[in-house]
Coordinates of C-alpha atoms and ligand atoms in Angstrom, one line a residue:
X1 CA 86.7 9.9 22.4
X2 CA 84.7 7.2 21.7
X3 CA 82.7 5.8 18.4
X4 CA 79.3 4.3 18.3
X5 CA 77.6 3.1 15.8
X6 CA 74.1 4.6 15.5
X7 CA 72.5 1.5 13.6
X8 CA 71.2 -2.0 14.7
X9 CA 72.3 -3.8 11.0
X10 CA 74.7 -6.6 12.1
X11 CA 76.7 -6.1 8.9
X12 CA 77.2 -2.5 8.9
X13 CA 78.0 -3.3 13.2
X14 CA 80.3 -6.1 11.6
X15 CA 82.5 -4.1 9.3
X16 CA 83.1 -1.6 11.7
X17 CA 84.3 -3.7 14.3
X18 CA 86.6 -5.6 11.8
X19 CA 87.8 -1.7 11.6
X20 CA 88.2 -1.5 15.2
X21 CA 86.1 1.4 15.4
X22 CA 83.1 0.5 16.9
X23 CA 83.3 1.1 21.2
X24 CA 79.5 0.8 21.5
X25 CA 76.2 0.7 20.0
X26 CA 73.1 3.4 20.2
X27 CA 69.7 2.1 19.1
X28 CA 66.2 3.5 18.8
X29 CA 63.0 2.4 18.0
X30 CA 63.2 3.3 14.3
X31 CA 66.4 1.1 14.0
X32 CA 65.2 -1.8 15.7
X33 CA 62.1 -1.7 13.8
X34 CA 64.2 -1.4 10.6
X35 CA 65.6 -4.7 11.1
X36 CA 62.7 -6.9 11.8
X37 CA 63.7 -9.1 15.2
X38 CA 62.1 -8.7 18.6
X39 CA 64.6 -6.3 20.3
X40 CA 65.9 -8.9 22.6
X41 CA 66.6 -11.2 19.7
X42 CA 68.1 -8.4 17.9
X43 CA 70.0 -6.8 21.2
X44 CA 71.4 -10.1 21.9
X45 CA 73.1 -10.3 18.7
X46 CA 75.0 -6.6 18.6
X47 CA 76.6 -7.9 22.3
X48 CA 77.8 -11.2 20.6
X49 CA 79.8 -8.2 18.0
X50 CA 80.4 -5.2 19.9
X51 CA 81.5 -5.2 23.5
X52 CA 81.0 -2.1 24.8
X53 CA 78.0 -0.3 25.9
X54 CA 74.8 -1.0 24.2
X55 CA 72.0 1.3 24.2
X56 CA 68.7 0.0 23.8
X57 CA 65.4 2.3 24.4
X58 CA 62.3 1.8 26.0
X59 CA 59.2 2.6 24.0
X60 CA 56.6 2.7 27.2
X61 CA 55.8 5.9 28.1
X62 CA 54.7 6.0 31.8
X63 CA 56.6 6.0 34.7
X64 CA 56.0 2.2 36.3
X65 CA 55.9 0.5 32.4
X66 CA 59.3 2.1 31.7
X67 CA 60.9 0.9 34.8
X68 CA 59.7 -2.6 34.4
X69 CA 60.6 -2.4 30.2
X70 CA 63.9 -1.1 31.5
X71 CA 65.1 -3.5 33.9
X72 CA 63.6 -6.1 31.1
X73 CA 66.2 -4.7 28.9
X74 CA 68.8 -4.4 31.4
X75 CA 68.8 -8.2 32.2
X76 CA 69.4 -9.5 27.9
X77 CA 73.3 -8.4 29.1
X78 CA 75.3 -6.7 31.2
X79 CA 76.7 -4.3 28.6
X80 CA 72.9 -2.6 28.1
X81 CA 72.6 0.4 29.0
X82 CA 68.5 1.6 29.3
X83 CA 67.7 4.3 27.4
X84 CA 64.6 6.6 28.2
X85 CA 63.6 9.6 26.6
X86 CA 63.6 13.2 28.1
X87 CA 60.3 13.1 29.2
X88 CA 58.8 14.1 32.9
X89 CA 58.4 10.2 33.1
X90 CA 61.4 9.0 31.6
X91 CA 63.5 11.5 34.1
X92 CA 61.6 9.9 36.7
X93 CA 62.5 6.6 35.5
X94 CA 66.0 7.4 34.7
X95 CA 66.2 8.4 38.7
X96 CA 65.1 5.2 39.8
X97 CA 66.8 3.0 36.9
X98 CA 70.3 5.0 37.8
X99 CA 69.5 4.2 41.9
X100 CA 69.1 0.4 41.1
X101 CA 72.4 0.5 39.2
X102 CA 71.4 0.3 36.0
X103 CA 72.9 2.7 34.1
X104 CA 70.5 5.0 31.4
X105 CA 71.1 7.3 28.7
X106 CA 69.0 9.7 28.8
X107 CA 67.4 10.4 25.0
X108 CA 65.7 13.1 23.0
X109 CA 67.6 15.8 24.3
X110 CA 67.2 19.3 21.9
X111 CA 68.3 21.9 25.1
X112 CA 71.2 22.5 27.8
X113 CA 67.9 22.7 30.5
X114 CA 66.6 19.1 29.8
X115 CA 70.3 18.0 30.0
X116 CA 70.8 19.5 33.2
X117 CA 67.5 17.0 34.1
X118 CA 69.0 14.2 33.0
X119 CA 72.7 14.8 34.7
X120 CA 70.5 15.5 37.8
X121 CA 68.3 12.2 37.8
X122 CA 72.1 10.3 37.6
X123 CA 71.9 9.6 34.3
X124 CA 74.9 7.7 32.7
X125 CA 74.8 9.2 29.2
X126 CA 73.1 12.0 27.6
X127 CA 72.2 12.4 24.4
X128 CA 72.0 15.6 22.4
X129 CA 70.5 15.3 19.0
X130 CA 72.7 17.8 17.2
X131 CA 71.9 16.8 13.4
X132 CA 67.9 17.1 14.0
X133 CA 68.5 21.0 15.8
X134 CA 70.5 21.4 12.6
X135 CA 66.9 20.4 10.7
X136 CA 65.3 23.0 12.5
X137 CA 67.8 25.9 11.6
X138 CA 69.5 26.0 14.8
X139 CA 73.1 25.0 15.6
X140 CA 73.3 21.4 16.9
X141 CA 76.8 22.2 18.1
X142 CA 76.2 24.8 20.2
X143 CA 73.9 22.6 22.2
X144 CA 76.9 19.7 22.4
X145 CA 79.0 22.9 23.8
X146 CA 76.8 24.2 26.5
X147 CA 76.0 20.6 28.0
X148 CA 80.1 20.0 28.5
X149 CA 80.5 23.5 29.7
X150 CA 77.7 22.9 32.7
X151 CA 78.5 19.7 33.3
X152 CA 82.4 20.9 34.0
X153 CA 80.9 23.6 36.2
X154 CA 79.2 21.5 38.6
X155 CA 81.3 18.5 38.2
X156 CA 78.6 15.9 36.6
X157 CA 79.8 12.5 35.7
X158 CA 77.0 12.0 33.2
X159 CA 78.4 11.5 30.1
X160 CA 77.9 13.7 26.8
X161 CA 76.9 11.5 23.7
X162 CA 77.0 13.5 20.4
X163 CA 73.9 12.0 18.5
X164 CA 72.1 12.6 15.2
X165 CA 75.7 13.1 13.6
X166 CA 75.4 13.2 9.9
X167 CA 78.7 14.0 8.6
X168 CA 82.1 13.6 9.2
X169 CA 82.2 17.7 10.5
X170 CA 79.7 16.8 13.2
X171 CA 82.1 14.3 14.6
X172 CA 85.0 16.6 14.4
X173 CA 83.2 19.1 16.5
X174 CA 82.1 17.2 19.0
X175 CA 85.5 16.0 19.5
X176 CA 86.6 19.6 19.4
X177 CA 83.9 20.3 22.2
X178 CA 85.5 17.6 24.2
X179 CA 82.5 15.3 23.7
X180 CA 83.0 11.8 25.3
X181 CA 81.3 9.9 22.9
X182 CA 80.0 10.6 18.9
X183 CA 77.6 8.0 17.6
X184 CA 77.3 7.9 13.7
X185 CA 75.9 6.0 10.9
X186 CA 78.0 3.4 9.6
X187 CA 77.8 5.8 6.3
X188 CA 79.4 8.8 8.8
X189 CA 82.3 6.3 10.0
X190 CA 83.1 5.4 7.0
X191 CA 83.6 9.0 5.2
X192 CA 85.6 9.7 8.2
X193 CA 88.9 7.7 6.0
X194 CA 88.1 9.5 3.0
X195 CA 90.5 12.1 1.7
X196 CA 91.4 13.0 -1.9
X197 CA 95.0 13.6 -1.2
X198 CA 95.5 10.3 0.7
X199 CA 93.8 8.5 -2.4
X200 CA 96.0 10.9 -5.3
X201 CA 99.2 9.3 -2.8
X202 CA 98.6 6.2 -2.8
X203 CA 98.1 6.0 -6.3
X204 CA 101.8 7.4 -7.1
X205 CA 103.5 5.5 -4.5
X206 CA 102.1 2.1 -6.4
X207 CA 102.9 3.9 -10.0
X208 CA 106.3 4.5 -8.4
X209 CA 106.7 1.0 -7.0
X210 CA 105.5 -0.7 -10.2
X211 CA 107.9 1.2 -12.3
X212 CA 110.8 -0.9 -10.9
X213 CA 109.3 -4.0 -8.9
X214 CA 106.9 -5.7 -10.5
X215 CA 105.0 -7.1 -7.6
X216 CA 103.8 -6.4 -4.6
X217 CA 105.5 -8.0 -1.2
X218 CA 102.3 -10.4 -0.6
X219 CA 102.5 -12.0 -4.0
X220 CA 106.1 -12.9 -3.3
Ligands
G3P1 O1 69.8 7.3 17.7 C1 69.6 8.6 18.1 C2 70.1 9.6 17.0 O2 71.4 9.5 16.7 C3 69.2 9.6 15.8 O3 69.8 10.3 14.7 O4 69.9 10.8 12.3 O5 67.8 9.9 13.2 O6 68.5 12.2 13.7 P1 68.9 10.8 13.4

């Protein structure tokens, strides 16, 4: 399975790469916005720390003006991958994006039908949003589940991105649904190491060590 970062912050993007945890990058609107830059600008600098597939969305909304702003897009690197939201437009665009070989993940996507859209258009990635059907009093996960179960059925290579995770069970259950790819907040990936048990160990193995050595192997 594979870990994205859901964030365009270079620091959080940073960190987790220094982790070894980061395999790509989703972005939005809202989180470029958050950082300041022209998206190029900003797009440019998450390739020169993650390589892997970087997701950078369009924000026209009709069908020419998103093929244009995503072949713009497209061309700031070759690890960008064009996303468009699940709109009768961005579908269309996502169609003729996908038959240029540039490769679109396909946003905004709250049912199994508009997934079944996208997979059908060629799109590279999906993206269910399973936190924000959570919001609504549904269950995210069950949408994450149905898109791999009709994907197997028919054999689509489109792959399933877990988004909107906001906690470290959402990740877990996507993995259990066989999801190929969870993005998270940096704050997500990092509760993913916590556990009281590990912490209540390590702090008896060092009691234990101190008790006879009275430094630790570095400061030898
Ligand atoms: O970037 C898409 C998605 O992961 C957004 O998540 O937390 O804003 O619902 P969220």
């Amino acid at each position: 399975m594979k870990f994205f970062l859901d964030t365009a912050n270079l620091d959080e993007l940073k960190k987790g790469a220094r982790w070894g945890m980061v395999d790509g990058v989703t972005t939005n609107p809202s989180l470029i916005a958050k950082e300041g830059r022209p998206i190029e600008e900003q797009v440019r600098l998450i390739c020169d720390i993650v390589d892997g597939d970087i997701s950078a969305e369009v924000v026209s909304t009709e069908i020419s003006a998103m093929v244009q702003e995503g072949k713009g897009l497209a061309r700031i690197h070759k690890n960008v991958v064009v996303k468009c939201p699940l709109t009768r437009d961005g579908i269309e665009a996502t169609a003729a994006l996908s038959k240029e070989g540039i490769r679109v993940n396909v946003t905004l996507c709250f049912s199994p039908g508009q997934a079944l859209l996208a997979a059908k258009a060629g799109a590279y990635i999906v993206s269910p949003f399973v936190g924000r059907v959570d919001d609504i009093g549904w269950v995210g996960m069950d949408l994450v589940r149905s898109i791999i179960q009709i994907y197997k059925n028919y054999g689509f290579k489109t792959q399933v991105l877990a988004a909107s995770m906001r906690s470290p069970t959402h990740v877990l259950e996507s993995a259990l649904a066989g999801a190929h790819i969870a993005t998270m907040p940096f704050k997500v990936l990092d509760m993913l190491f916590n556990h009281p048990l590990t912490d209540k160990g390590l702090e008896q193995f060092l009691k234990d060590w101190a008790k006879v050595f009275q430094e630790t192997p570095a400061g030898r």
